[in-house]
Amino acid sequence: MSPDHAAISSNGLGKRFGRQQVVVDLDLDVPRGSCYGFIGPNGSGKTTTIRMLLGLVRPDAGSCAVLGEEMPAAGGRVLPRVGALVEGPAFHPYLSGLTNLLRLDAADGTSDPATARSRAGAALERVGLIAAANKRYRAYSLGMRQRLGIAAALLQPRDLLVLDEPTNGLDPQGTREVRHLVAELAAEGTTIFLSSHLLSEVEQLCDHVGVMREGRMVAQGPLAELHGLRTRRFRLRTADTAVAFQVLAGLGVGDAVEGADGIVGGLGELEPDRIVRALVDAGVGVRAFGPLAASLEDAFVELTGEGFDVSA
Amino acid sequence: MSAPEASVAVRQRRGSFGRLFVSELQLVFGRRRNQVGLVVLLGLVTMLGVALKVSQLRHPGARGGDIISAVAGNGIFLGFAGLTIEIALFLPLAVSVLAGDAIAGEANLGTLRYLLTSPVSRVRLLAVKACALGVGSLVGALVVALGGVLVGTALFGAGPLITLSGSRIGIGDGLLRLLLAVLYVTVGLAALGMIGLFVSTLTEQPIAATVATAMVSTLLWILDAVPQLDWLHPWLLVDRWSAFIDLLRDPIFTDRMVTGLWVDLAYGVVFFGAAWLRFRNKNITS
């Protein structure tokens, strides 16, 4: 296997449940070593995609490969190298956190029974759950359950971590800790496939993103490129609004509007410096001029055409 | 190649059947509900013993010719009597509870997706669940039989047994025959367990799977009791379940039990196969 293989790739991947086409013609490309943010509104097919990648759901169109091998056929070889948190944690309520981890470890045919306890202990340590290791799972709070789910993904050294909403249910401190952990794992060279509805989380952690909408990938690539997809805008503060509008119109900025916080318009192909020079040359007193930082959320809404409403 | 990858590459593929099987048994027998179930099975045979003791005190000397009446003369017979009484409803119900939980229980909790991505192959998981059902059947039958012997001995004393053929066998011989009866009952219950395992792959609701399996066993008993359907009886799973009583004949009469084992085996293989066909490509959306 060559190292330049993608960690996850798919080709025309599709899945239909009854009449509902949940995933359509999906081409995923997750570079090895990247931290890939998988975002999209609820019901856009993210979880079904993850389930197909992990061999839980059979695709009915296209194909997907994880760590360079075809899934689900190569599941027995590939999955020991993949840690996964899918749609929230799930454990036996009347077993302790540690016993639950040992059960999952026992299911993995490649794991070494001699080191099971020490590995489970290390995983619990890493997510800050060692003190509650022998408590029954049913006594765990939502945040502790989430941490146990992450601990299960860390039972073995992994090449790929698939994390579906890893900070769900965590308090702000827990969220920080988990994000720190994810960043740490990414720095160690583990490829991270992070599905999230928290755009700030993706923006903070990821270097690549894929945006889903109604089962289709609407944008995919390095995070910086996605930012670039959004129309660049500027904001101008001045007292001479009338002259300023004339100058802007002369430069070809047609969509400038005056808001409470000054004049906002699209830059188009213009360089910001040119606008400022033209304004000053025309005698407009410029109090402030600057590009408007496009947040990922703006780009997201522009791409998906919706906020976080559930897709029908 | 990154650092973690190298460490994974040296990991050899080991069999996981044994470890997962042990984990499965701990799960099944560690569960409070299942422990209570065993106590209930034991309580029923105890009740039977006490009821027989009371009736013996009220009507001394009254004696029928069947296995239940024989308990009054020898406590060891309570082991056989317990199996006879509980084979119709309570033991199948216990197996239905375990079988309903097998796949549907994991699906309902969501633990199925984590087991399968651990990963364990689907056929191996089914095999582990099937073997655990076999052990569960054995433990259920053992508790009834041994509990019956202990309770019966305490209430009525123990001694050499009079067989149904009228001959006399020693206590050791009698207990050995009881153990054979337990094994025979276990095979039948395990076959029902395979029906339950199949049903368990059809749903995410363990209760539904349990109820359906218990209904199947009850329906089979009812069909088996309708004389007009006697042509169907040899094909019913439960038809020869009570044939272990032939172990109390001298010499042991094996014809019915051998046929019974073949029927059990056929049901077991067919329904394990059906469970595998269903589970093999199932979309796990729980």
XYZ file of N, CA and C in Angstrom, chain A residues 43-285:
729
model
N -29.872 15.187 8.812
C -30.619 14.476 7.776
C -30.000 14.602 6.395
N -28.744 15.063 6.322
C -28.140 15.234 5.001
C -27.366 13.996 4.559
N -27.407 12.926 5.368
C -26.778 11.668 4.944
C -25.400 11.414 5.532
N -24.983 12.209 6.496
C -23.636 12.032 7.073
C -23.506 10.688 7.782
N -24.459 10.391 8.652
C -24.336 9.164 9.436
C -24.454 7.924 8.560
N -25.350 7.955 7.578
C -25.461 6.806 6.667
C -24.139 6.607 5.929
N -23.503 7.704 5.539
C -22.206 7.598 4.872
C -21.193 6.928 5.791
N -21.150 7.379 7.051
C -20.212 6.795 8.017
C -20.497 5.306 8.188
N -21.782 4.953 8.269
C -22.134 3.540 8.426
C -21.698 2.710 7.224
N -21.758 3.312 6.035
C -21.294 2.573 4.857
C -19.783 2.398 4.905
N -19.076 3.438 5.339
C -17.615 3.355 5.419
C -17.185 2.256 6.384
N -17.973 2.052 7.445
C -17.612 1.083 8.476
C -18.206 -0.302 8.217
N -18.908 -0.464 7.100
C -19.444 -1.782 6.761
C -20.719 -2.146 7.498
N -21.351 -1.170 8.147
C -22.597 -1.469 8.854
C -23.780 -1.453 7.895
N -23.705 -0.573 6.918
C -24.772 -0.451 5.918
C -24.146 -0.728 4.556
N -24.837 -1.558 3.761
C -24.306 -1.894 2.431
C -24.712 -0.832 1.426
N -23.762 -0.256 0.706
C -24.133 0.712 -0.325
C -24.892 0.003 -1.439
N -25.838 0.697 -2.094
C -26.441 0.052 -3.255
C -25.990 0.704 -4.556
N -25.056 1.624 -4.447
C -24.412 2.128 -5.653
C -22.996 2.550 -5.297
N -22.096 2.417 -6.263
C -20.738 2.891 -6.069
C -19.933 2.023 -5.113
N -18.790 2.560 -4.710
C -17.890 1.793 -3.860
C -17.163 2.750 -2.932
N -16.634 2.185 -1.831
C -15.819 3.018 -0.961
C -14.635 2.213 -0.467
N -13.554 2.918 -0.192
C -12.342 2.274 0.305
C -11.865 3.027 1.531
N -11.460 2.258 2.541
C -10.932 2.847 3.768
C -9.499 2.335 3.950
N -8.580 3.234 4.188
C -7.158 2.908 4.322
C -6.685 2.070 3.129
N -7.208 2.419 1.967
C -6.732 1.798 0.733
C -7.348 0.459 0.408
N -8.283 -0.027 1.264
C -8.901 -1.315 0.967
C -10.406 -1.192 0.844
N -10.930 -1.993 -0.060
C -12.358 -1.948 -0.375
C -13.219 -2.343 0.835
N -14.184 -1.505 1.159
C -15.146 -1.842 2.215
C -16.486 -2.180 1.562
N -17.295 -3.069 2.137
C -17.076 -3.740 3.418
C -16.238 -5.018 3.331
N -15.798 -5.407 2.106
C -15.131 -6.703 1.958
C -13.914 -6.852 2.877
N -13.134 -5.782 3.035
C -11.877 -5.879 3.793
C -12.040 -5.490 5.253
N -13.274 -5.478 5.733
C -13.556 -5.027 7.103
C -12.697 -5.682 8.167
N -12.493 -6.989 8.040
C -11.720 -7.710 9.043
C -10.288 -7.212 9.146
N -9.720 -6.767 8.014
C -8.342 -6.253 8.022
C -8.297 -4.767 8.364
N -9.288 -4.019 7.865
C -9.234 -2.558 7.972
C -9.713 -2.057 9.337
N -10.826 -2.603 9.805
C -11.463 -2.025 10.992
C -10.625 -2.072 12.272
N -9.723 -3.076 12.463
C -8.885 -2.993 13.656
C -8.020 -1.733 13.686
N -7.791 -1.143 12.518
C -6.956 0.062 12.461
C -7.803 1.332 12.489
N -9.123 1.149 12.650
C -10.036 2.298 12.656
C -10.751 2.361 13.999
N -10.683 3.495 14.636
C -11.477 3.708 15.845
C -12.699 4.511 15.460
N -13.856 4.139 16.017
C -15.064 4.822 15.561
C -15.998 5.177 16.707
N -16.573 6.352 16.571
C -17.654 6.776 17.456
C -18.795 7.119 16.512
N -19.836 6.292 16.503
C -20.911 6.458 15.525
C -22.217 6.795 16.220
N -22.764 7.933 15.916
C -24.073 8.322 16.420
C -24.190 8.144 17.935
N -23.216 8.649 18.630
C -23.290 8.602 20.093
C -22.793 7.292 20.662
N -22.443 7.307 21.945
C -21.936 6.104 22.587
C -23.069 5.106 22.829
N -22.739 3.821 22.908
C -23.729 2.786 23.235
C -23.004 1.657 23.952
N -23.412 1.398 25.188
C -22.766 0.352 25.976
C -23.811 -0.392 26.792
N -23.400 -1.512 27.375
C -24.320 -2.253 28.239
C -24.461 -1.518 29.566
N -25.676 -1.144 29.938
C -25.866 -0.273 31.107
C -25.458 -0.910 32.424
N -25.563 -2.225 32.536
C -25.287 -2.854 33.829
C -23.857 -3.397 33.926
N -23.042 -3.091 32.906
C -21.612 -3.415 33.017
C -20.858 -2.115 33.300
N -19.699 -2.232 33.955
C -18.892 -1.046 34.223
C -18.258 -0.543 32.926
N -17.762 0.688 32.974
C -17.080 1.238 31.806
C -15.928 0.358 31.364
N -15.128 -0.091 32.347
C -13.968 -0.933 32.031
C -14.410 -2.258 31.405
N -15.428 -2.912 31.998
C -15.896 -4.205 31.468
C -16.436 -4.033 30.050
N -17.116 -2.917 29.808
C -17.615 -2.651 28.463
C -16.459 -2.548 27.466
N -15.397 -1.858 27.870
C -14.237 -1.727 26.968
C -13.604 -3.095 26.731
N -13.504 -3.912 27.793
C -12.878 -5.234 27.641
C -13.706 -6.117 26.721
N -15.039 -5.938 26.774
C -15.902 -6.720 25.887
C -15.630 -6.355 24.425
N -15.528 -5.059 24.134
C -15.242 -4.638 22.757
C -13.860 -5.123 22.336
N -12.914 -5.088 23.273
C -11.573 -5.543 22.955
C -11.583 -7.041 22.652
N -12.421 -7.797 23.399
C -12.520 -9.245 23.179
C -13.090 -9.543 21.799
N -13.955 -8.640 21.306
C -14.567 -8.874 19.997
C -13.549 -8.704 18.864
N -12.538 -7.871 19.084
C -11.527 -7.600 18.061
C -10.538 -8.756 18.007
N -10.600 -9.510 16.914
C -9.760 -10.697 16.791
C -8.273 -10.407 16.752
N -7.886 -9.155 16.504
C -6.460 -8.858 16.387
C -5.861 -8.350 17.689
N -6.688 -8.149 18.698
C -6.155 -7.534 19.911
C -5.497 -8.584 20.802
N -4.520 -8.145 21.546
C -3.759 -9.048 22.402
C -4.408 -9.100 23.780
N -4.905 -10.291 24.190
C -5.594 -10.374 25.489
C -4.678 -10.011 26.660
N -3.370 -10.254 26.498
C -2.449 -10.006 27.609
C -2.382 -8.523 27.962
N -2.579 -7.656 26.964
C -2.450 -6.226 27.223
C -3.800 -5.530 27.311
N -4.886 -6.331 27.283
C -6.222 -5.735 27.216
C -6.465 -4.757 28.361
N -6.138 -5.188 29.587
C -6.421 -4.343 30.751
C -5.608 -3.055 30.729
N -4.336 -3.185 30.384
C -3.507 -1.983 30.407
C -3.929 -1.025 29.298
N -4.322 -1.575 28.143
C -4.762 -0.698 27.046
C -6.076 -0.014 27.406
N -7.005 -0.800 28.011
C -8.293 -0.197 28.403
C -8.055 0.883 29.459
N -7.136 0.593 30.395
C -6.821 1.579 31.426
C -6.230 2.845 30.821
N -5.339 2.666 29.850
C -4.708 3.828 29.214
C -5.742 4.663 28.463
N -6.675 3.970 27.798
C -7.717 4.692 27.047
C -8.603 5.485 28.010
N -8.952 4.874 29.150
C -9.789 5.566 30.139
C -9.035 6.764 30.724
N -7.753 6.561 30.957
C -6.892 7.628 31.468
C -6.902 8.809 30.494
N -6.786 8.470 29.225
C -6.645 9.506 28.209
C -7.887 10.393 28.100
N -9.066 9.809 28.382
C -10.299 10.608 28.298
C -10.744 11.083 29.687
N -9.886 10.854 30.701
C -10.182 11.363 32.035
C -11.287 10.610 32.749
N -11.358 9.307 32.509
C -12.469 8.537 33.073
C -11.977 7.447 34.024
N -10.701 7.484 34.344
C -10.120 6.370 35.101
C -10.780 6.224 36.479
N -11.186 7.347 37.057
C -11.780 7.290 38.400
C -13.137 6.587 38.387
N -13.816 6.606 37.228
C -15.142 6.000 37.143
C -15.099 4.667 36.409
N -13.885 4.087 36.278
C -13.713 2.881 35.458
C -14.613 1.739 35.921
N -14.810 1.604 37.222
C -15.561 0.457 37.731
C -17.009 0.773 38.079
N -17.427 1.993 37.725
C -18.842 2.337 37.905
C -19.656 1.737 36.777
N -20.895 1.384 37.084
C -21.767 0.897 36.025
C -22.053 2.012 35.016
N -22.156 1.616 33.751
C -22.375 2.587 32.687
C -23.657 3.374 32.910
N -24.662 2.727 33.489
C -25.945 3.417 33.666
C -25.835 4.597 34.620
N -24.795 4.573 35.479
C -24.605 5.674 36.421
C -23.811 6.825 35.803
N -23.329 6.641 34.573
C -22.522 7.678 33.912
C -23.406 8.836 33.463
N -22.879 10.047 33.533
C -23.567 11.196 32.949
C -23.365 11.172 31.434
N -24.128 12.003 30.729
C -24.033 12.050 29.270
C -22.594 12.304 28.818
N -21.938 13.239 29.507
C -20.557 13.563 29.144
C -19.613 12.391 29.365
N -19.820 11.661 30.475
C -18.976 10.495 30.758
C -19.203 9.407 29.720
N -20.452 9.250 29.290
C -20.754 8.239 28.265
C -20.022 8.570 26.965
N -20.061 9.870 26.628
C -19.387 10.318 25.410
C -17.880 10.024 25.500
N -17.310 10.287 26.657
C -15.877 10.024 26.860
C -15.575 8.536 26.738
N -16.468 7.695 27.279
C -16.246 6.250 27.187
C -16.272 5.814 25.722
N -17.174 6.422 24.956
C -17.225 6.130 23.520
C -15.910 6.457 22.844
N -15.319 7.588 23.224
C -14.034 7.970 22.641
C -12.940 7.018 23.127
N -13.024 6.624 24.406
C -12.032 5.672 24.938
C -12.066 4.373 24.138
N -13.270 3.910 23.766
C -13.387 2.673 22.988
C -12.677 2.818 21.645
N -12.754 4.023 21.070
C -12.084 4.250 19.781
C -10.566 4.258 19.943
N -10.099 4.460 21.194
C -8.658 4.575 21.427
C -8.063 3.320 22.074
N -8.800 2.187 22.017
C -8.309 0.949 22.631
C -7.027 0.445 21.974
N -6.864 0.785 20.716
C -5.686 0.356 19.960
C -5.072 1.595 19.325
N -3.778 1.520 18.965
C -3.258 2.597 18.114
C -4.000 2.537 16.788
N -4.525 3.657 16.339
C -5.338 3.642 15.114
C -4.689 4.493 14.024
N -4.977 4.116 12.784
C -4.546 4.940 11.661
C -5.616 5.938 11.278
N -6.860 5.613 11.639
C -7.976 6.482 11.269
C -8.981 6.496 12.410
N -9.411 7.686 12.762
C -10.476 7.820 13.757
C -11.689 8.443 13.078
N -12.818 7.764 13.174
C -14.064 8.304 12.643
C -14.876 8.776 13.841
N -15.021 10.068 13.976
C -15.686 10.612 15.154
C -16.941 11.374 14.739
N -18.072 10.819 15.142
C -19.356 11.413 14.788
C -19.814 12.258 15.978
N -19.809 13.558 15.847
C -20.221 14.478 16.918
C -19.533 14.159 18.249
N -18.201 14.226 18.303
C -17.509 13.759 19.513
C -17.722 14.632 20.742
N -18.157 15.872 20.575
C -18.309 16.727 21.759
C -19.765 16.870 22.185
N -20.606 16.047 21.587
C -22.033 16.095 21.928
C -22.249 15.816 23.416
N -22.964 16.673 24.081
C -23.312 16.404 25.473
C -22.235 16.759 26.479
N -21.102 17.265 25.994
C -20.024 17.614 26.928
C -20.192 19.051 27.408
N -19.757 19.302 28.642
C -19.768 20.675 29.134
C -18.591 21.426 28.489
N -18.553 22.755 28.643
C -17.506 23.531 27.948
C -16.100 23.031 28.246
N -15.848 22.662 29.509
C -14.525 22.163 29.868
C -14.254 20.841 29.145
N -15.259 19.943 29.146
C -15.119 18.651 28.468
C -14.911 18.843 26.976
N -15.653 19.795 26.391
C -15.512 20.083 24.966
C -14.076 20.495 24.652
N -13.542 21.370 25.485
C -12.151 21.813 25.289
C -11.196 20.642 25.357
N -11.402 19.782 26.363
C -10.504 18.646 26.543
C -10.540 17.707 25.352
N -11.771 17.432 24.869
C -11.898 16.504 23.744
C -11.288 17.112 22.484
N -11.516 18.404 22.269
C -10.917 19.040 21.093
C -9.398 19.008 21.172
N -8.901 19.220 22.372
C -7.456 19.157 22.576
C -6.947 17.752 22.255
N -7.704 16.752 22.712
C -7.334 15.357 22.469
C -7.319 15.053 20.975
N -8.351 15.511 20.279
C -8.430 15.272 18.837
C -7.258 15.934 18.128
N -6.946 17.173 18.535
C -5.821 17.885 17.917
C -4.514 17.137 18.172
N -4.388 16.594 19.399
C -3.201 15.837 19.772
C -3.050 14.590 18.896
N -4.188 13.852 18.730
C -4.163 12.632 17.928
C -3.823 12.958 16.481
N -4.395 14.066 15.983
C -4.107 14.473 14.609
C -2.620 14.790 14.470
N -2.063 15.438 15.495
C -0.643 15.797 15.454
C 0.240 14.550 15.461
N -0.272 13.461 16.063
C 0.496 12.206 16.084
C 0.476 11.497 14.740
N -0.331 11.999 13.815
C -0.349 11.406 12.481
C -1.587 10.596 12.174
N -2.494 10.493 13.143
C -3.733 9.766 12.901
C -4.648 10.609 12.016
N -5.197 9.990 10.991
C -6.166 10.697 10.168
C -7.475 10.799 10.950
N -8.075 11.986 10.959
C -9.322 12.174 11.690
C -10.439 12.503 10.715
N -11.516 11.764 10.817
C -12.714 12.045 10.016
C -13.776 12.481 11.012
N -14.016 13.785 11.076
C -14.838 14.352 12.135
C -16.154 14.857 11.565
N -17.226 14.213 11.981
C -18.527 14.699 11.544
C -19.070 15.594 12.637
N -19.542 16.755 12.251
C -19.976 17.701 13.273
C -21.001 18.661 12.698
N -21.865 19.138 13.569
C -22.730 20.225 13.121
C -22.225 21.545 13.694
N -21.169 21.455 14.497
C -20.591 22.663 15.081
C -19.508 23.183 14.137
N -19.849 24.244 13.401
C -18.916 24.733 12.402
C -17.661 25.292 13.043
N -17.819 25.886 14.221
C -16.644 26.451 14.880
C -15.668 25.338 15.231
N -16.222 24.163 15.589
C -15.377 23.021 15.923
C -14.567 22.581 14.703
N -15.275 22.479 13.569
C -14.612 22.061 12.339
C -13.559 23.090 11.936
N -13.934 24.364 12.079
C -13.016 25.442 11.697
C -11.761 25.412 12.565
N -11.963 25.063 13.840
C -10.864 25.072 14.799
C -9.939 23.872 14.592
N -10.510 22.701 14.273
C -9.725 21.467 14.273
C -9.282 21.000 12.895
N -10.100 21.292 11.875
C -9.904 20.582 10.611
C -9.103 21.380 9.602
N -8.417 20.648 8.717
C -7.740 21.304 7.613
C -8.435 21.008 6.284
N -9.315 19.992 6.292
C -10.096 19.688 5.096
C -11.567 19.625 5.493
N -12.441 19.953 4.548
C -13.864 19.834 4.843
C -14.617 19.252 3.662
N -15.721 18.620 3.992
C -16.684 18.174 2.984
C -18.044 18.627 3.469
N -18.800 19.240 2.590
C -20.110 19.752 2.985
C -21.198 18.941 2.294
N -22.105 18.376 3.100
C -23.192 17.547 2.557
C -24.479 18.347 2.510
N -25.265 18.073 1.492
C -26.596 18.644 1.439
C -27.508 17.663 0.731
N -28.533 17.239 1.434
C -29.516 16.305 0.886
C -28.850 15.111 0.207
N -27.881 14.523 0.893
C -27.249 13.311 0.399
C -26.161 13.524 -0.631
N -25.923 14.767 -0.994
C -24.876 15.046 -1.989
C -23.759 15.869 -1.382
N -22.568 15.703 -1.932
C -21.441 16.524 -1.504
C -21.501 17.812 -2.311
N -21.648 18.946 -1.625
C -21.735 20.199 -2.384
C -20.394 20.921 -2.438
N -19.492 20.605 -1.542
C -18.156 21.187 -1.630
C -17.207 20.309 -0.849
N -15.981 20.192 -1.342
C -14.984 19.377 -0.653
C -13.607 19.912 -0.989
N -12.756 19.979 0.010
C -11.390 20.413 -0.260
C -10.761 20.986 0.986
N -9.551 21.547 0.831
C -8.905 22.184 1.971
C -9.784 23.317 2.497
N -9.756 23.513 3.801
C -10.611 24.505 4.429
C -10.416 25.889 3.806
N -9.161 26.241 3.506
C -8.865 27.559 2.955
C -9.597 27.776 1.630
N -9.670 26.715 0.832
C -10.346 26.837 -0.465
C -11.834 27.088 -0.287
N -12.415 26.430 0.715
C -13.847 26.610 0.948
C -14.130 28.052 1.334
N -13.238 28.604 2.139
C -13.365 30.018 2.495
C -13.371 30.862 1.237
N -12.487 30.491 0.327
C -12.335 31.267 -0.900
C -13.548 31.216 -1.792
N -14.369 30.169 -1.597
C -15.555 30.037 -2.447
C -16.537 31.174 -2.208
N -16.479 31.706 -0.998
C -17.435 32.744 -0.670
C -16.994 34.066 -1.293
N -17.972 34.828 -1.778
C -17.691 36.138 -2.340
C -17.018 37.001 -1.278
N -15.908 37.611 -1.652
C -15.227 38.475 -0.684
C -15.975 39.797 -0.573
N -16.113 40.298 0.642
C -16.862 41.534 0.859
C -16.017 42.519 1.660
N -16.404 43.786 1.583
C -15.670 44.792 2.357
C -16.661 45.640 3.134
N -16.146 46.354 4.110
C -16.973 47.308 4.850
C -16.255 48.657 4.862
N -17.026 49.719 4.647
C -16.460 51.077 4.582
C -17.219 51.964 5.542
N -16.458 52.708 6.347
C -17.116 53.706 7.206
C -16.667 55.105 6.751
N -17.652 55.899 6.492
C -17.354 57.261 6.050
C -18.546 58.157 6.326
N -18.268 59.476 6.399
C -19.368 60.438 6.559
C -19.935 60.835 5.192
N -19.071 60.721 4.127
C -19.475 61.191 2.787
C -20.105 60.055 1.988
N -21.228 59.575 2.458
C -21.793 58.383 1.822
C -22.191 58.619 0.368
N -22.747 59.778 0.075
C -23.245 60.021 -1.284
C -22.103 59.925 -2.296
N -20.979 60.631 -2.015
C -19.834 60.591 -2.925
C -19.269 59.176 -2.987
N -19.204 58.558 -1.818
C -18.648 57.202 -1.771
C -19.415 56.263 -2.698
N -20.740 56.337 -2.669
C -21.545 55.473 -3.556
C -21.224 55.733 -5.018
N -21.013 57.019 -5.358
C -20.673 57.351 -6.751
C -19.363 56.693 -7.145
N -18.375 56.839 -6.245
C -17.054 56.269 -6.545
C -17.161 54.752 -6.715
N -17.889 54.138 -5.779
C -18.022 52.676 -5.839
C -18.709 52.241 -7.115
N -19.755 52.975 -7.501
C -20.465 52.647 -8.738
C -19.510 52.777 -9.916
N -18.667 53.819 -9.867
C -17.696 54.025 -10.935
C -16.700 52.877 -11.022
N -16.404 52.241 -9.901
C -15.468 51.112 -9.897
C -16.165 49.800 -10.284
N -17.463 49.852 -10.397
C -18.187 48.644 -10.788
C -18.753 47.860 -9.622
N -18.751 48.444 -8.430
C -19.366 47.765 -7.285
C -20.855 48.112 -7.267
N -21.670 47.216 -7.735
C -23.093 47.519 -7.884
C -23.935 47.163 -6.672
N -23.380 46.312 -5.828
C -24.240 45.778 -4.774
C -23.994 46.430 -3.415
N -23.318 47.621 -3.425
C -23.031 48.258 -2.136
C -24.314 48.778 -1.494
N -24.441 48.503 -0.205
C -25.625 48.994 0.522
C -25.156 49.598 1.845
N -25.954 50.541 2.308
C -25.588 51.158 3.562
C -26.323 50.473 4.699
N -25.571 49.997 5.682
C -26.190 49.374 6.851
C -25.907 50.209 8.084
N -26.269 49.676 9.202
C -26.074 50.388 10.462
C -24.589 50.570 10.750
N -23.793 49.657 10.216
C -22.374 49.643 10.546
C -21.515 50.130 9.379
N -22.103 50.896 8.499
C -21.351 51.412 7.373
C -21.807 50.804 6.062
N -21.034 51.065 5.018
C -21.390 50.565 3.680
C -20.726 49.199 3.471
N -21.519 48.240 3.018
C -20.988 46.900 2.768
C -21.191 46.564 1.295
N -20.177 45.982 0.678
C -20.315 45.616 -0.731
C -19.391 44.475 -1.093
N -19.600 43.918 -2.282
C -18.769 42.813 -2.735
C -17.528 43.335 -3.435
N -16.386 42.696 -3.186
C -15.138 43.148 -3.797
C -15.041 42.734 -5.251
N -15.629 41.576 -5.557
C -15.470 41.062 -6.912
C -13.998 40.823 -7.192
N -13.526 41.282 -8.376
C -12.122 41.086 -8.733
C -11.245 42.240 -8.256
N -11.866 43.237 -7.621
C -11.122 44.441 -7.220
C -10.178 44.167 -6.068
N -9.054 44.875 -6.086
C -8.161 44.846 -4.938
C -8.626 45.929 -3.965
N -8.625 45.646 -2.676
C -9.085 46.619 -1.681
C -8.334 47.948 -1.791
N -7.006 47.876 -2.046
C -6.202 49.101 -2.109
C -6.744 50.063 -3.163
N -7.203 49.487 -4.289
C -7.648 50.328 -5.394
C -8.890 51.118 -5.000
N -9.764 50.469 -4.242
C -10.986 51.143 -3.814
C -10.638 52.312 -2.894
N -9.746 52.052 -1.931
C -9.379 53.091 -0.964
C -8.755 54.284 -1.693
N -7.828 53.977 -2.647
C -7.163 55.058 -3.388
C -8.190 55.888 -4.136
N -9.136 55.211 -4.779
C -10.151 55.937 -5.561
C -11.007 56.813 -4.651
N -11.323 56.270 -3.464
C -12.146 57.038 -2.525
C -11.394 58.288 -2.068
N -10.135 58.097 -1.700
C -9.337 59.215 -1.200
C -9.139 60.257 -2.295
N -8.866 59.778 -3.539
C -8.680 60.687 -4.670
C -9.921 61.542 -4.893
N -11.110 60.943 -4.622
C -12.361 61.666 -4.828
C -12.702 62.547 -3.619
N -11.813 62.571 -2.629
C -12.006 63.437 -1.476
C -12.930 62.872 -0.420
N -13.184 61.558 -0.472
C -14.043 60.932 0.529
C -13.204 60.670 1.787
N -13.696 61.115 2.935
C -12.990 60.856 4.185
C -13.229 59.427 4.642
